[in-house]
């Protein structure tokens, strides 16, 4: 069942090449940084495989939507038909960036807006739970 949260999950391939000094100072080398407000969460974390791999993920979390599909409809992007088609690197990426920047308004610091402008790809996903479940006892293993 839909858990009530939608994530816009993106990747910045090279923050050092794409982002300004204020964001890089917050992120720091090999770091993570998060911002909270208005029921939103934005989170950046480096995940690259080596010291020269600065890839950084970005999560923009929304807690006031009915579904990922309703957000995609609001943005003007068709729902994906597969995982691969949900990875947006084309004009859909630009639409998502514009929507997020508008959604942020003037509430978010410019360094967060810089992160959104620097995204190289995004996906939009709803958070789902598995519903009621029974945990097995240790002796049932």
Tab-separated table of C-alpha atoms in Angstrom:
chain	number	residue	atom	x	y	z
A	1	UNK	CA	0.000	0.000	0.000
A	2	UNK	CA	1.125	3.562	-0.699
A	3	UNK	CA	2.835	4.926	2.417
A	4	UNK	CA	2.059	8.605	1.809
A	5	UNK	CA	5.541	9.703	0.747
A	6	UNK	CA	6.909	10.443	-2.724
A	7	UNK	CA	10.645	10.671	-3.410
A	8	UNK	CA	12.267	12.512	-6.249
A	9	UNK	CA	15.562	10.641	-6.378
A	10	UNK	CA	18.340	12.122	-8.456
A	11	UNK	CA	22.052	11.883	-9.106
A	12	UNK	CA	24.681	14.569	-9.567
A	13	UNK	CA	27.524	12.866	-11.435
A	14	UNK	CA	30.169	15.406	-10.445
A	15	UNK	CA	29.266	18.017	-7.836
A	16	UNK	CA	32.730	19.575	-8.160
A	17	UNK	CA	32.043	20.291	-11.843
A	18	UNK	CA	28.369	21.249	-11.514
A	19	UNK	CA	27.811	22.875	-8.120
A	20	UNK	CA	28.907	26.102	-6.500
A	21	UNK	CA	31.228	26.543	-3.535
A	22	UNK	CA	28.445	26.997	-0.915
A	23	UNK	CA	26.931	23.573	-1.654
A	24	UNK	CA	30.334	21.902	-1.848
A	25	UNK	CA	31.260	23.407	1.524
A	26	UNK	CA	28.117	21.868	3.040
A	27	UNK	CA	28.601	18.517	1.392
A	28	UNK	CA	32.276	18.282	2.222
A	29	UNK	CA	34.371	15.504	0.771
A	30	UNK	CA	32.702	12.081	1.180
A	31	UNK	CA	29.872	13.621	3.163
A	32	UNK	CA	26.162	13.776	3.639
A	33	UNK	CA	23.922	16.753	4.316
A	34	UNK	CA	20.176	17.132	4.882
A	35	UNK	CA	17.688	19.948	5.191
A	36	UNK	CA	14.207	19.815	6.702
A	37	UNK	CA	11.280	22.202	6.533
A	38	UNK	CA	7.614	22.716	5.643
A	39	UNK	CA	7.075	18.951	5.767
A	40	UNK	CA	9.844	18.404	3.235
A	41	UNK	CA	13.217	16.725	3.330
A	42	UNK	CA	16.139	17.204	0.983
A	43	UNK	CA	19.158	14.966	1.408
A	44	UNK	CA	22.480	14.646	-0.425
A	45	UNK	CA	24.959	11.829	0.015
A	46	UNK	CA	28.082	10.893	-1.875
A	47	UNK	CA	28.062	7.270	-3.016
A	48	UNK	CA	30.901	7.074	-5.547
A	49	UNK	CA	33.105	3.999	-5.575
A	50	UNK	CA	36.450	5.715	-5.127
A	51	UNK	CA	38.229	8.868	-4.065
A	52	UNK	CA	37.871	10.384	-7.555
A	53	UNK	CA	34.229	9.319	-7.931
A	54	UNK	CA	32.143	12.174	-6.547
A	55	UNK	CA	28.713	10.889	-7.602
A	56	UNK	CA	26.109	12.156	-5.187
A	57	UNK	CA	22.495	11.130	-4.722
A	58	UNK	CA	19.761	13.615	-3.956
A	59	UNK	CA	16.397	12.870	-2.352
A	60	UNK	CA	13.601	15.435	-2.326
A	61	UNK	CA	10.843	13.964	-0.190
A	62	UNK	CA	7.203	15.069	-0.342
A	63	UNK	CA	4.672	14.014	2.270
A	64	UNK	CA	1.495	15.686	1.041
A	65	UNK	CA	0.699	13.826	-2.197
A	66	UNK	CA	-1.732	11.058	-3.068
A	67	UNK	CA	0.725	9.120	-5.261
A	68	UNK	CA	3.808	9.343	-7.455
A	69	UNK	CA	1.468	9.324	-10.453
A	70	UNK	CA	-0.323	12.459	-9.205
A	71	UNK	CA	3.037	14.232	-8.958
A	72	UNK	CA	4.080	13.099	-12.437
A	73	UNK	CA	0.746	14.348	-13.773
A	74	UNK	CA	1.264	17.726	-12.069
A	75	UNK	CA	4.780	17.950	-13.551
A	76	UNK	CA	3.493	16.973	-17.014
A	77	UNK	CA	5.377	13.684	-17.324
A	78	UNK	CA	3.794	10.350	-18.226
A	79	UNK	CA	4.169	7.540	-15.675
A	80	UNK	CA	6.979	5.133	-16.629
A	81	UNK	CA	6.211	1.668	-17.934
A	82	UNK	CA	9.443	0.151	-16.546
A	83	UNK	CA	12.279	0.929	-14.171
A	84	UNK	CA	14.485	1.920	-17.100
A	85	UNK	CA	11.894	4.287	-18.592
A	86	UNK	CA	11.505	5.930	-15.183
A	87	UNK	CA	15.109	7.154	-15.204
A	88	UNK	CA	14.773	10.647	-16.659
A	89	UNK	CA	17.753	12.158	-18.470
A	90	UNK	CA	15.879	13.895	-21.290
A	91	UNK	CA	13.417	16.802	-21.406
A	92	UNK	CA	11.494	15.135	-18.557
A	93	UNK	CA	14.486	15.833	-16.292
A	94	UNK	CA	14.184	19.537	-17.080
A	95	UNK	CA	10.455	19.454	-16.264
A	96	UNK	CA	11.141	17.790	-12.896
A	97	UNK	CA	13.877	20.300	-12.058
A	98	UNK	CA	11.594	23.241	-12.897
A	99	UNK	CA	8.811	21.750	-10.770
A	100	UNK	CA	11.084	21.190	-7.756
A	101	UNK	CA	12.612	24.665	-8.007
A	102	UNK	CA	9.117	26.156	-8.121
A	103	UNK	CA	8.012	23.956	-5.212
A	104	UNK	CA	11.000	25.090	-3.152
A	105	UNK	CA	10.033	28.705	-3.634
A	106	UNK	CA	12.199	31.093	-1.661
A	107	UNK	CA	12.088	28.895	1.448
A	108	UNK	CA	15.139	26.803	0.582
A	109	UNK	CA	18.665	28.177	0.655
A	110	UNK	CA	20.292	28.812	-2.732
A	111	UNK	CA	22.737	25.925	-2.223
A	112	UNK	CA	19.815	23.456	-2.259
A	113	UNK	CA	18.471	25.044	-5.437
A	114	UNK	CA	21.974	24.639	-6.904
A	115	UNK	CA	21.810	20.902	-6.170
A	116	UNK	CA	18.504	20.585	-8.044
A	117	UNK	CA	19.821	22.509	-11.054
A	118	UNK	CA	22.863	20.185	-11.102
A	119	UNK	CA	20.936	16.895	-11.282
A	120	UNK	CA	21.970	14.628	-14.174
A	121	UNK	CA	19.062	12.194	-13.828
A	122	UNK	CA	15.984	11.646	-11.669
A	123	UNK	CA	13.265	9.152	-10.897
A	124	UNK	CA	9.970	9.743	-9.107
A	125	UNK	CA	8.878	6.967	-6.788
A	126	UNK	CA	6.189	6.422	-4.236
A	127	UNK	CA	7.041	4.777	-0.938
A	128	UNK	CA	5.149	1.551	-0.407
A	129	UNK	CA	4.676	-0.717	2.581
A	130	UNK	CA	3.850	-4.405	2.516
A	131	UNK	CA	0.884	-4.117	4.843
A	132	UNK	CA	0.144	-6.450	7.717
A	133	UNK	CA	2.656	-9.222	8.230
A	134	UNK	CA	3.554	-11.671	10.924
A	135	UNK	CA	7.144	-12.030	11.985
A	136	UNK	CA	8.316	-15.557	12.456
A	137	UNK	CA	9.768	-16.722	15.727
A	138	UNK	CA	13.493	-17.556	15.929
A	139	UNK	CA	12.756	-21.267	16.257
A	140	UNK	CA	10.676	-21.197	13.028
A	141	UNK	CA	13.757	-20.367	10.962
